XYZ file of C-alpha atoms in Angstrom:
784
model
C -45.356 -28.351 51.323
C -44.323 -31.906 50.559
C -44.042 -31.340 46.768
C -42.457 -27.926 47.115
C -39.689 -29.830 49.225
C -39.323 -32.313 46.355
C -39.007 -29.770 44.115
C -36.592 -27.932 45.842
C -34.200 -31.065 46.104
C -34.688 -31.760 42.529
C -33.716 -28.561 41.471
C -30.573 -28.662 43.737
C -29.705 -31.703 41.963
C -29.918 -30.237 38.781
C -27.991 -27.143 39.983
C -25.067 -29.452 41.240
C -24.957 -31.402 37.858
C -24.640 -28.610 35.781
C -21.872 -27.038 38.027
C -20.121 -30.353 37.984
C -20.198 -30.697 34.057
C -19.490 -26.894 33.919
C -16.577 -27.150 36.343
C -14.703 -30.518 35.609
C -13.905 -29.591 31.833
C -13.163 -26.019 33.144
C -10.394 -27.219 35.828
C -8.988 -29.546 33.029
C -8.730 -27.108 30.353
C -7.469 -24.272 32.752
C -4.484 -26.933 33.880
C -3.800 -27.870 30.321
C -3.383 -24.285 29.245
C -1.648 -23.052 32.573
C 1.165 -26.029 31.917
C 1.370 -24.900 28.039
C 1.323 -21.007 28.638
C 3.826 -21.321 31.585
C 6.251 -23.522 29.742
C 5.882 -21.618 26.549
C 6.860 -18.451 28.451
C 9.332 -19.952 30.586
C 11.429 -20.937 27.435
C 10.932 -17.481 26.339
C 12.172 -15.821 29.002
C 15.158 -17.821 29.261
C 16.061 -17.444 25.451
C 15.482 -13.586 26.100
C 17.958 -13.528 28.909
C 20.567 -15.574 26.953
C 20.218 -13.357 23.894
C 21.031 -10.101 26.259
C 24.162 -11.699 27.789
C 25.151 -12.713 24.373
C 24.555 -9.008 23.227
C 26.904 -8.012 26.498
C 29.515 -10.755 25.477
C 29.461 -9.388 21.596
C 30.015 -5.707 22.651
C 32.478 -6.211 25.018
C 34.362 -8.571 22.939
C 34.307 -6.057 20.070
C 35.554 -3.183 22.389
C 38.539 -5.519 23.515
C 38.918 -6.499 19.834
C 39.568 -2.567 19.215
C 42.182 -2.490 21.821
C 44.014 -5.167 20.189
C 43.546 -3.366 16.527
C 45.103 -0.253 18.119
C 47.876 -2.037 19.301
C 48.531 -3.583 16.088
C 48.454 -0.103 14.369
C 50.772 1.402 16.824
C 53.576 -1.557 16.319
C 53.417 -0.531 12.399
C 53.202 3.310 12.954
C 56.414 4.790 12.029
C 55.882 7.761 14.678
C 55.935 5.311 17.505
C 59.480 3.474 17.017
C 62.040 3.706 19.551
C 63.947 5.849 17.626
C 61.165 8.494 17.197
C 59.707 8.185 20.673
C 63.158 8.971 22.428
C 64.173 11.535 19.788
C 64.407 15.146 21.235
C 62.616 16.701 18.285
C 60.356 14.035 17.074
C 59.069 12.844 20.494
C 56.384 15.490 20.557
C 54.824 14.108 17.532
C 55.108 10.856 19.069
C 53.078 11.935 22.165
C 50.255 13.375 19.788
C 49.965 10.242 17.869
C 49.497 8.493 21.380
C 46.695 10.751 22.121
C 44.985 9.920 19.024
C 45.163 6.557 19.866
C 43.619 6.979 23.293
C 40.767 9.025 21.514
C 39.983 6.137 19.418
C 38.387 4.121 21.958
C 35.728 5.307 24.231
C 36.463 2.615 27.172
C 40.068 3.053 27.909
C 40.763 5.817 30.446
C 44.389 6.174 29.783
C 46.978 4.236 27.392
C 50.819 3.926 28.005
C 53.529 2.530 25.729
C 56.629 0.651 27.223
C 59.777 -0.434 25.500
C 61.428 -3.529 27.020
C 64.111 -2.788 29.467
C 63.498 0.925 29.609
C 63.079 2.914 32.865
C 60.349 5.431 31.157
C 57.053 4.750 29.978
C 55.192 6.961 27.405
C 51.786 8.476 27.525
C 49.464 10.917 25.648
C 50.968 13.197 28.371
C 54.571 12.815 27.659
C 56.960 10.597 29.080
C 57.427 9.514 32.541
C 59.669 7.492 34.923
C 58.029 4.208 35.172
C 58.036 4.393 39.319
C 56.762 7.885 39.070
C 53.437 6.800 36.837
C 52.820 3.347 39.008
C 53.707 4.739 42.508
C 52.630 8.348 42.105
C 49.943 8.956 39.445
C 48.407 5.132 39.553
C 49.060 3.223 42.779
C 47.948 -0.123 42.545
C 47.068 -1.901 45.851
C 48.149 -5.184 44.718
C 50.332 -4.886 41.800
C 53.858 -3.734 43.207
C 56.371 -1.549 41.071
C 58.695 -4.750 40.710
C 55.664 -7.017 39.798
C 54.928 -4.177 37.396
C 58.248 -3.751 35.459
C 58.560 -7.619 35.352
C 55.052 -8.153 33.574
C 55.608 -5.430 31.315
C 58.997 -7.075 30.225
C 57.916 -10.504 30.095
C 54.445 -10.449 28.673
C 54.225 -12.608 25.247
C 50.428 -12.345 24.913
C 47.775 -10.076 25.656
C 46.760 -10.342 29.253
C 44.143 -8.477 31.432
C 44.597 -7.817 35.194
C 40.899 -8.091 37.283
C 39.673 -4.968 38.708
C 41.385 -3.489 41.707
C 41.775 -0.429 43.732
C 43.748 1.962 42.339
C 44.931 5.896 43.888
C 44.667 7.840 40.974
C 46.202 10.879 41.958
C 45.255 10.097 45.729
C 41.385 9.555 44.618
C 40.436 6.006 44.680
C 39.121 4.361 41.642
C 38.845 0.475 40.329
C 40.466 -0.086 37.356
C 41.409 -3.142 34.909
C 44.743 -3.210 33.223
C 44.715 -4.556 29.526
C 48.395 -5.417 28.446
C 49.159 -6.341 24.423
C 52.866 -6.978 23.517
C 53.923 -5.309 20.191
C 54.113 -6.843 17.651
C 51.206 -8.773 18.909
C 51.989 -11.687 16.472
C 55.596 -11.505 16.962
C 57.357 -14.230 19.195
C 59.810 -11.772 20.451
C 57.854 -8.630 21.221
C 59.933 -5.278 21.810
C 57.042 -3.471 23.813
C 54.174 -3.533 25.784
C 51.042 -1.255 25.248
C 49.109 -0.708 28.665
C 45.453 0.157 28.720
C 43.827 1.453 31.828
C 39.940 0.899 31.837
C 37.773 2.161 34.713
C 35.827 -0.951 35.921
C 32.400 1.393 35.688
C 32.820 1.382 32.125
C 32.362 -2.051 31.520
C 29.768 -2.413 34.554
C 28.021 0.456 33.019
C 27.674 -0.927 29.402
C 26.289 -4.144 30.723
C 23.855 -2.301 32.797
C 22.544 -0.233 29.693
C 22.182 -3.701 27.606
C 20.539 -5.166 30.472
C 18.303 -2.553 31.160
C 15.973 -3.412 34.444
C 18.434 -6.118 35.443
C 18.475 -6.349 39.731
C 21.010 -9.385 39.846
C 24.517 -9.712 39.712
C 27.141 -9.607 36.875
C 30.406 -10.981 36.546
C 33.335 -11.256 34.019
C 35.695 -14.572 34.687
C 39.029 -14.923 32.524
C 40.105 -18.098 30.912
C 41.738 -18.669 34.372
C 38.758 -18.686 36.410
C 39.601 -15.090 38.003
C 36.796 -12.131 38.246
C 37.836 -9.407 36.136
C 34.923 -7.288 36.859
C 31.670 -7.755 38.852
C 28.552 -5.650 39.098
C 26.443 -6.629 42.304
C 22.848 -5.148 42.221
C 21.868 -7.924 44.812
C 24.120 -9.442 47.553
C 27.484 -10.212 46.262
C 28.408 -14.012 45.550
C 30.520 -15.729 48.559
C 34.320 -15.737 47.267
C 34.220 -19.637 47.705
C 31.150 -19.839 45.234
C 32.530 -17.945 42.491
C 35.096 -20.783 41.487
C 31.687 -22.749 40.806
C 30.449 -20.018 38.653
C 33.714 -19.759 36.544
C 33.135 -23.493 36.005
C 29.800 -23.355 34.406
C 29.267 -24.585 31.019
C 27.217 -21.823 28.610
C 23.606 -21.824 29.070
C 20.812 -21.472 32.011
C 21.482 -23.308 35.436
C 19.480 -23.365 38.572
C 21.769 -23.471 41.642
C 21.602 -22.185 45.279
C 23.756 -19.182 46.175
C 24.011 -17.242 49.156
C 21.266 -19.666 50.487
C 18.926 -18.522 48.092
C 17.513 -20.411 44.580
C 19.212 -18.418 41.865
C 18.806 -18.512 37.971
C 22.598 -18.282 36.335
C 23.006 -17.582 32.871
C 26.370 -18.007 31.452
C 27.880 -17.561 27.933
C 31.259 -18.280 26.800
C 33.521 -15.964 24.512
C 35.689 -17.614 21.665
C 37.394 -14.501 21.274
C 39.380 -14.180 24.374
C 38.056 -16.949 26.217
C 36.241 -14.949 28.919
C 32.829 -16.038 30.586
C 30.118 -13.727 31.300
C 27.834 -14.550 34.004
C 24.443 -13.207 35.596
C 22.856 -14.312 38.634
C 19.442 -13.267 39.815
C 16.823 -14.955 42.535
C 14.432 -16.945 40.509
C 11.432 -15.414 41.724
C 12.614 -12.200 39.592
C 14.289 -14.078 36.713
C 10.607 -15.740 36.186
C 8.534 -12.691 37.527
C 6.592 -12.574 34.233
C 5.520 -16.120 34.629
C 3.938 -15.103 38.107
C 1.791 -12.595 36.481
C 0.805 -14.999 33.942
C -0.244 -17.496 36.903
C -2.275 -14.608 38.658
C -3.845 -13.747 35.528
C -4.762 -17.405 34.955
C -6.272 -17.795 38.231
C -8.408 -14.746 38.029
C -9.529 -15.674 34.730
C -10.378 -19.249 36.021
C -12.049 -17.654 38.881
C -14.139 -15.189 36.699
C -15.249 -18.085 34.433
C -16.126 -20.308 37.413
C -18.513 -17.601 39.251
C -20.116 -16.966 36.019
C -20.804 -20.570 35.382
C -23.351 -20.117 38.522
C -25.927 -18.429 37.042
C -25.563 -20.350 33.594
C -26.129 -23.535 36.073
C -29.138 -21.740 37.958
C -30.862 -20.866 34.816
C -30.493 -24.399 33.012
C -31.625 -26.194 36.112
C -34.463 -24.059 36.382
C -35.174 -24.646 32.629
C -35.286 -28.385 32.986
C -37.160 -28.315 36.755
C -39.566 -25.887 34.900
C -41.790 -28.063 33.023
C -41.979 -30.736 36.230
C -42.938 -27.467 38.528
C -45.631 -26.225 36.017
C -47.050 -30.102 35.540
C -47.223 -30.327 39.516
C -49.000 -27.137 39.709
C -51.179 -27.773 36.758
C -52.119 -30.882 38.678
C -53.261 -29.061 41.962
C -54.965 -26.462 40.439
C -58.545 -26.631 40.548
C -60.306 -23.705 39.179
C -57.639 -22.250 36.743
C -55.033 -23.328 34.234
C -51.271 -22.642 34.735
C -49.630 -21.749 31.802
C -45.794 -22.618 31.189
C -43.755 -19.327 31.655
C -40.978 -19.517 29.071
C -37.418 -19.306 30.321
C -34.711 -16.882 29.007
C -31.904 -19.281 27.768
C -28.029 -18.357 28.162
C -24.933 -19.778 27.336
C -21.332 -19.271 27.695
C -18.757 -20.380 25.207
C -15.577 -20.956 27.100
C -13.733 -22.466 24.099
C -13.629 -18.847 22.906
C -11.679 -17.777 25.726
C -9.476 -20.692 25.417
C -8.849 -19.949 21.584
C -8.108 -16.480 22.338
C -5.657 -17.301 25.241
C -3.876 -19.666 23.233
C -3.487 -17.029 20.349
C -1.879 -14.796 22.649
C 1.116 -16.884 23.383
C 1.396 -19.113 20.376
C 4.894 -18.856 18.165
C 4.365 -18.808 14.577
C 6.887 -20.836 12.688
C 8.873 -18.941 10.303
C 8.162 -20.236 6.793
C 11.110 -18.974 4.539
C 10.515 -19.695 1.098
C 12.979 -18.365 -1.914
C 11.219 -15.186 -3.423
C 11.886 -15.970 -7.191
C 11.363 -19.736 -7.060
C 7.960 -18.883 -5.277
C 6.851 -16.328 -8.414
C 7.843 -18.657 -10.955
C 5.920 -21.475 -9.631
C 3.106 -19.146 -8.932
C 3.289 -17.667 -12.274
C 3.234 -21.406 -14.010
C 0.097 -22.303 -11.927
C -1.698 -19.482 -12.823
C -0.549 -18.443 -16.408
C 1.225 -21.272 -17.724
C 4.803 -21.411 -19.076
C 5.754 -17.716 -20.023
C 7.114 -16.885 -23.545
C 10.264 -14.790 -22.586
C 13.779 -16.256 -22.354
C 14.680 -14.843 -18.900
C 11.473 -16.339 -17.237
C 12.266 -19.430 -18.929
C 15.757 -19.634 -17.736
C 14.807 -19.204 -14.066
C 12.244 -22.038 -14.479
C 15.178 -24.325 -16.103
C 17.159 -23.848 -13.023
C 14.383 -25.250 -10.928
C 14.950 -28.446 -13.135
C 11.098 -28.195 -14.231
C 11.707 -28.933 -18.045
C 12.951 -32.065 -18.946
C 12.474 -34.838 -21.835
C 9.634 -37.255 -20.895
C 8.241 -35.397 -18.082
C 4.757 -34.943 -17.070
C 3.228 -32.355 -14.669
C 0.171 -32.165 -12.570
C -0.849 -30.085 -9.648
C -2.394 -31.184 -6.328
C -3.833 -28.627 -3.559
C -3.192 -29.419 0.238
C -5.834 -27.843 2.561
C -4.877 -27.605 6.223
C -8.336 -26.759 7.395
C -9.446 -30.314 8.323
C -5.725 -30.836 10.160
C -6.462 -29.223 13.235
C -9.211 -31.206 15.058
C -7.924 -34.618 13.706
C -4.475 -33.503 15.369
C -5.738 -32.257 18.619
C -7.812 -35.763 19.064
C -4.741 -37.777 17.861
C -2.445 -36.109 20.313
C -4.663 -36.025 23.143
C -5.147 -40.006 22.604
C -1.636 -41.009 21.787
C 0.281 -38.264 23.687
C -2.028 -36.754 26.410
C 0.862 -34.551 27.812
C 2.441 -33.195 24.316
C 2.014 -29.216 24.058
C -0.523 -28.689 21.490
C -0.230 -24.734 21.238
C 1.155 -24.309 17.859
C -0.693 -27.410 16.332
C -4.209 -26.185 17.711
C -3.842 -22.960 15.878
C -1.514 -23.655 12.768
C -3.058 -25.321 9.847
C 0.082 -27.079 8.683
C 3.145 -26.258 11.134
C 6.354 -26.246 9.146
C 4.738 -27.806 5.741
C 5.890 -24.901 3.639
C 9.390 -25.942 4.455
C 8.757 -29.548 4.304
C 7.093 -29.667 1.041
C 9.336 -26.726 -0.608
C 11.031 -29.330 -2.687
C 10.992 -32.883 -2.205
C 12.750 -35.688 -4.098
C 10.678 -39.067 -4.439
C 13.696 -41.017 -6.077
C 11.794 -44.332 -5.761
C 8.716 -42.884 -7.843
C 10.862 -40.831 -10.190
C 9.123 -37.674 -9.105
C 10.019 -34.002 -8.061
C 7.612 -31.823 -5.689
C 7.741 -28.148 -5.815
C 5.528 -26.420 -2.981
C 4.342 -23.024 -3.039
C 1.810 -21.159 -0.606
C -0.311 -19.309 -3.549
C -2.583 -17.266 -1.110
C -2.716 -15.936 2.392
C -5.100 -18.910 2.897
C -4.239 -22.278 4.368
C -3.756 -23.874 1.113
C -0.445 -25.211 -0.430
C -0.219 -25.801 -4.246
C 2.165 -28.691 -5.116
C 3.766 -28.788 -8.771
C 4.699 -32.566 -9.557
C 7.039 -33.204 -12.220
C 7.324 -37.291 -12.734
C 7.830 -39.746 -15.591
C 4.741 -42.091 -16.081
C 5.799 -45.007 -18.169
C 2.983 -46.939 -19.388
C -0.388 -45.987 -18.794
C -1.708 -48.661 -16.623
C 1.749 -47.935 -14.626
C 1.579 -44.429 -14.607
C -2.014 -43.861 -13.023
C -0.702 -46.105 -9.887
C 2.420 -44.204 -9.810
C 0.432 -41.060 -9.787
C -1.643 -42.332 -6.926
C 1.489 -43.407 -5.322
C 2.816 -39.948 -5.432
C -0.234 -38.620 -3.929
C -0.174 -40.899 -0.875
C 3.590 -40.437 -0.678
C 3.084 -36.701 0.117
C 0.242 -37.540 2.187
C 2.567 -39.969 4.048
C 5.042 -37.094 4.474
C 2.019 -34.730 5.736
C 1.022 -37.351 8.236
C 4.607 -38.212 9.619
C 5.137 -34.307 10.527
C 1.731 -33.910 11.671
C 0.004 -37.005 12.816
C -3.226 -36.284 10.373
C -4.030 -37.068 6.782
C -4.600 -33.817 4.916
C -7.482 -32.930 2.350
C -5.980 -33.158 -1.238
C -7.542 -31.958 -4.706
C -5.558 -33.539 -7.621
C -5.502 -32.184 -11.429
C -5.299 -34.437 -14.338
C -1.186 -35.020 -15.385
C -0.073 -33.296 -18.617
C 2.729 -33.923 -21.132
C 3.541 -30.144 -21.564
C 4.678 -27.719 -18.919
C 2.573 -24.959 -20.591
C -0.380 -27.037 -19.515
C 0.285 -26.837 -15.868
C -2.024 -24.129 -15.177
C -4.966 -26.417 -16.652
C -3.974 -29.086 -13.787
C -3.893 -26.125 -11.234
C -7.638 -24.935 -12.213
C -8.381 -28.682 -12.073
C -7.080 -29.255 -8.526
C -8.680 -26.434 -7.309
C -12.133 -27.694 -8.739
C -11.316 -30.812 -7.159
C -10.576 -29.076 -3.880
C -13.663 -27.144 -4.290
C -15.896 -30.193 -5.161
C -14.387 -31.999 -1.710
C -16.854 -29.834 0.205
C -19.519 -32.765 -0.126
C -16.760 -35.237 0.283
C -15.707 -36.824 3.505
C -12.667 -34.601 5.289
C -9.039 -35.724 4.831
C -9.734 -37.295 1.394
C -8.131 -37.354 -1.902
C -10.471 -36.194 -4.582
C -8.838 -36.385 -8.368
C -10.611 -34.092 -10.894
C -10.505 -37.034 -13.721
C -13.172 -38.937 -11.277
C -15.397 -36.003 -10.699
C -17.719 -37.144 -13.492
C -18.256 -40.579 -11.695
C -19.266 -39.105 -8.332
C -21.906 -36.681 -10.138
C -23.413 -39.954 -11.731
C -22.915 -39.359 -15.493
C -23.694 -41.961 -17.607
C -23.108 -42.949 -21.182
C -26.437 -42.334 -22.366
C -26.040 -38.662 -21.322
C -22.751 -38.210 -22.944
C -24.024 -35.277 -25.352
C -24.767 -32.942 -22.194
C -21.895 -30.813 -21.169
C -19.992 -32.970 -18.420
C -20.228 -31.786 -14.903
C -16.288 -31.744 -14.632
C -15.793 -29.216 -17.408
C -18.666 -26.604 -15.873
C -16.563 -27.059 -12.614
C -13.397 -26.558 -14.024
C -14.643 -23.226 -15.832
C -16.234 -22.040 -12.745
C -13.021 -22.542 -10.955
C -10.845 -20.576 -13.630
C -13.235 -17.913 -13.457
C -13.028 -17.316 -9.868
C -9.246 -17.478 -9.896
C -9.287 -15.016 -12.955
C -7.456 -17.092 -14.953
C -8.464 -16.193 -18.587
C -6.336 -18.716 -20.359
C -7.878 -21.632 -19.057
C -11.354 -19.842 -18.839
C -11.233 -19.205 -22.749
C -9.929 -22.668 -23.253
C -12.842 -24.318 -21.780
C -15.479 -22.157 -23.327
C -13.957 -22.696 -26.807
C -13.730 -26.592 -26.240
C -17.132 -26.659 -24.578
C -18.823 -24.916 -27.403
C -16.672 -26.705 -30.354
C -17.638 -30.061 -28.382
C -21.315 -29.198 -28.873
C -21.039 -27.974 -32.376
C -19.374 -30.907 -33.724
C -22.009 -33.157 -32.866
C -24.298 -31.537 -35.345
C -27.472 -31.556 -32.823
C -30.713 -29.996 -33.614
C -30.835 -26.081 -33.117
C -33.361 -26.477 -30.135
C -31.202 -29.314 -28.443
C -27.832 -27.321 -28.942
C -29.459 -24.206 -27.385
C -30.650 -26.199 -24.496
C -27.404 -27.971 -23.603
C -25.543 -24.641 -24.292
C -27.733 -23.018 -21.597
C -25.769 -24.908 -19.044
C -22.596 -23.058 -20.359
C -24.141 -19.988 -20.413
C -25.830 -20.211 -16.733
C -22.200 -21.061 -15.220
C -20.640 -17.957 -16.653
C -23.722 -15.790 -15.582
C -23.527 -17.179 -12.187
C -19.597 -16.273 -11.847
C -20.616 -12.839 -13.285
C -23.003 -12.370 -10.463
C -20.221 -13.797 -7.795
C -17.827 -11.165 -9.216
C -20.442 -7.993 -9.029
C -20.924 -7.637 -12.770
C -24.690 -6.963 -12.303
C -25.087 -5.422 -15.981
C -24.371 -8.844 -17.069
C -27.631 -10.332 -15.669
C -29.393 -7.121 -17.371
C -27.938 -7.922 -20.639
C -29.090 -11.787 -20.241
C -31.719 -11.403 -22.802
C -28.981 -10.246 -25.444
C -26.709 -13.333 -24.145
C -29.565 -15.876 -24.449
C -30.415 -14.709 -28.056
C -27.670 -16.888 -29.895
C -28.364 -18.841 -32.824
C -25.247 -20.668 -33.136
C -22.473 -21.847 -30.842
C -19.875 -19.623 -32.525
C -22.122 -16.439 -31.517
C -22.455 -17.727 -27.881
C -18.649 -18.430 -27.425
C -17.953 -15.106 -28.835
C -20.155 -13.495 -26.430
C -19.001 -15.662 -23.311
C -15.206 -14.933 -24.176
C -15.781 -11.300 -23.765
C -17.789 -11.651 -20.663
C -15.181 -14.065 -19.093
C -12.324 -11.616 -19.747
C -14.281 -8.954 -17.694
C -15.058 -11.614 -14.788
C -11.448 -12.598 -15.006
C -10.490 -8.828 -14.704
C -12.819 -8.459 -11.802
C -11.562 -11.328 -10.013
C -7.851 -10.411 -10.290
C -8.537 -6.892 -9.487
C -10.573 -8.045 -6.235
C -7.430 -10.484 -5.203
C -4.941 -7.320 -5.915
C -7.348 -5.107 -3.918
C -7.388 -7.359 -1.035
C -3.800 -7.665 -0.952
C -2.694 -3.903 -1.163
C -5.505 -3.076 1.489
C -3.778 -5.148 3.589
C -0.271 -4.164 2.764
C -1.101 -0.354 3.134
C -2.022 -1.226 6.678
C 0.911 -3.006 7.426
C 3.253 -0.415 5.655
C 1.159 2.478 7.810
C 2.257 0.283 10.976
C 5.607 0.042 10.338
C 5.828 3.666 9.471
C 4.463 4.292 12.846
C 6.407 1.895 14.879
C 9.975 1.658 13.297
C 11.411 3.199 16.329
C 10.328 0.005 18.273
C 13.681 -2.200 18.722
C 11.580 -5.078 19.296
C 9.587 -4.799 15.603
C 10.322 -7.918 13.624
C 8.939 -9.693 10.515
C 7.666 -12.672 12.572
C 5.740 -10.489 15.061
C 4.451 -8.371 12.250
C 3.087 -11.699 10.444
C 1.572 -12.965 13.729
C -0.278 -9.328 14.371
C -1.777 -9.631 10.633
C -2.419 -13.199 11.015
C -0.783 -14.105 7.687
C 2.780 -16.233 7.238
C 6.146 -14.614 7.517
C 6.892 -15.737 3.730
C 3.722 -14.408 2.334
C 4.208 -11.172 4.265
C 8.054 -10.848 3.154
C 7.133 -11.409 -0.348
C 3.988 -8.946 -0.428
C 5.938 -6.537 1.150
C 8.790 -6.255 -1.236
C 6.045 -6.179 -4.145
C 4.580 -3.316 -2.421
C 7.714 -1.266 -1.287
C 10.388 -2.545 -3.587
C 12.555 -3.334 -0.648
C 12.982 -5.858 1.741
C 11.569 -5.505 5.424
C 14.975 -5.180 6.913
C 16.131 -2.541 4.184
C 12.768 -0.467 4.558
C 13.256 -0.437 8.447
C 16.898 0.529 7.898
C 15.840 3.501 5.673
C 13.262 4.852 8.265
C 15.817 4.758 11.069
C 18.744 6.100 8.919
C 16.574 8.898 7.996
C 15.257 9.996 11.226
C 18.793 9.716 12.812
C 19.828 12.230 9.998
C 16.929 14.391 10.722
C 17.467 14.462 14.408
C 21.623 15.065 14.353
C 21.078 18.137 11.968
C 17.960 19.739 13.667
C 18.703 18.877 17.216
C 21.834 19.090 19.624
C 21.156 15.730 21.317
C 23.754 13.256 21.907
C 24.393 10.648 19.015
C 24.008 7.852 21.224
C 20.750 8.908 22.531
C 19.472 9.502 19.236
C 20.473 5.946 17.906
C 18.824 4.270 21.139
C 16.009 6.653 20.572
C 15.198 5.172 16.913
C 15.274 1.562 18.003
C 19.192 0.671 17.870
C 20.423 -0.817 20.852
C 24.287 -1.313 19.503
C 25.531 1.839 18.474
C 29.047 0.936 17.503
C 27.266 -1.435 14.750
C 24.883 1.539 13.530
C 27.573 3.859 13.010
C 29.669 0.909 11.011
C 26.785 0.685 8.743
C 25.933 4.257 8.651
C 29.383 5.196 7.479
C 29.345 2.275 5.028
C 26.323 3.854 3.225
C 26.926 7.532 3.504
C 30.821 7.828 3.428
C 31.172 9.563 6.980
C 30.262 8.694 10.567
C 26.870 10.382 11.990
C 29.516 12.793 14.276
C 30.968 13.677 10.514
C 27.637 14.134 8.925
C 26.498 16.223 11.835
C 29.900 18.609 12.011
C 29.566 18.730 8.087
C 26.068 19.878 7.665
C 26.480 22.288 10.616
C 29.466 24.003 8.844
C 27.147 24.230 5.454
C 24.481 26.169 7.304
C 26.796 28.342 8.898
C 28.395 29.231 5.538
C 25.055 29.871 4.144
C 24.092 32.141 7.164
C 27.032 34.034 6.342
C 26.153 34.189 2.715
C 23.092 35.673 3.660
C 24.424 38.256 6.396
C 26.838 39.492 3.796
C 24.319 39.698 0.723
């Protein structure tokens, strides 16, 4: 019993120890994730609300601009001159003209034209006495007839009266009055255009844009007066409205009506109005509360899951001691040790997945033509057609006395360095993007760099969807010794740029410098070879291709053998599918062996290194027939004979490599296009979100999407939505606004303008035209 008691105490100690080892890091990690995720989501929610209110501002400003434009057109309309309006014969035409102008805007309820010092006012219904209109038809509670006549005669600039109660033919309604003098630009206007706007039109427009908004919204004029308000919550006290009117644009946290409120304010430069929304802070950040609950639940689940793991590990550690005690106490039989089933749980996988759900990819923008030119230069050398050469000249790559080399930067080793550095130096810094992005913002930073003190110019290109950046460097070397030192300085300068922006040194592969731009593809393959070789080197190092032979241990006594760097360069060119460099390397290697005039057995032994290198590349490319043809390949008598056979095999290998790369790219882009075709009606669909979903950079997706479809991403989405609108307006009777919103456009007016610009008519005119054509066809069919 004593041993059993001691054993149980030891077992409990093991359990407690493992629980502490598991729970303490879990608590620290959960707190860090909580703060990072909540802060990131908070910023996203705030920006979303600002964007929605900006949308409200731009929409309402657009409507008010339409009213100003209508007034301008009326001032130049010959049918609306004082003579035409008052003429007994032409007045009817003027009334019709006013009716057409009233129909041009969807937000006004009525339109009036008043000429100064006149007792009558004109509308789409005809002329009426001023007192009759504003005392019988529209009777304002706070705007007397005398004040109305004074304002109509004295107004010199557009003015909007706040919404107030109006008896419209004895029916109560809340209306705004917008008055515009005509001519608007004249210092002495002769008339005034009066627009009556039902307040519900503005508040309804705001509700449709703000969607599920449950707070209050206000529009203040440039004098701080409330033009209109829409209260879904308790209205703000009158003495607090002045505080709201004086807010600067942005997001504010303040106490209103005794409750903490989140207030968003935007200012219109068009008319000086201020747009305000207020809502309780708990509603404003409701999504954050859901994330908090989710994090707490996940933490509780993982913490509970750690208990059986701790028990299992504790029993495993205690097991040998228990079995040893039992063996010592046994007298007549052995006690064999029972194996324990081990279990493990990697909480870091969940952490990485959680971070992946909340990270925000940097938008890596890179000019398409410049990218293609640099990529073509690096992979295929300088082209011969004059048009491409002209594009290259615009980059400033070709100049007298310049040399060229390529360096490749890998971001694979940056993540761990950044996390450790940031944890030591800046423990409170948010590491979401840095932990997940191989080199955040580096494509923009290194897209084009001028190193004046080193007489060098650097051009960066993301040459695949993998995390590597190729840099073409143009520089003037001077003498040999100074040139080698300056080439090293250029590489270190680029690494310092990376370090300054990322606090970690990258791994770099550097090719040989050449005096001709036509040989830059050689340097690209060499840089890729050096990067490939760095696998056996330390991370965050610089590997120069010209130094590889020193690292492989070559000696002068073995110089007649094929150099390892040549074989590495040949292997890399075959992997990249670069037939020019591969062909050049095969020729140079065989020619070098042939020129030494070696004995046939020794020459064959040396060239078997070359044959094995090419056959290995053929095997990796999937050309199994080449391995079956090995007896024919190995039966060579001269270096020229082997070169001829290997050149043919190299062409096949490079074609397979290029086909494989293109197939992978096409397969991914097929999935992207299918996804876009299925989700183009989602108004939240964007290039950045699509790139994040498929785990590629935005610049790479934009470039390959255009190569696949022949259109940019925005052009392709517009065409899909436009075609769907055309289909629905010609085959359904649904309202036009509902159709446009249904296909993913929230701004109906903007869509109509774009549609008219492209199709030559509005969607409504298009529907009417095609319905008339269908009717004509039906009549013709019935006659026949």
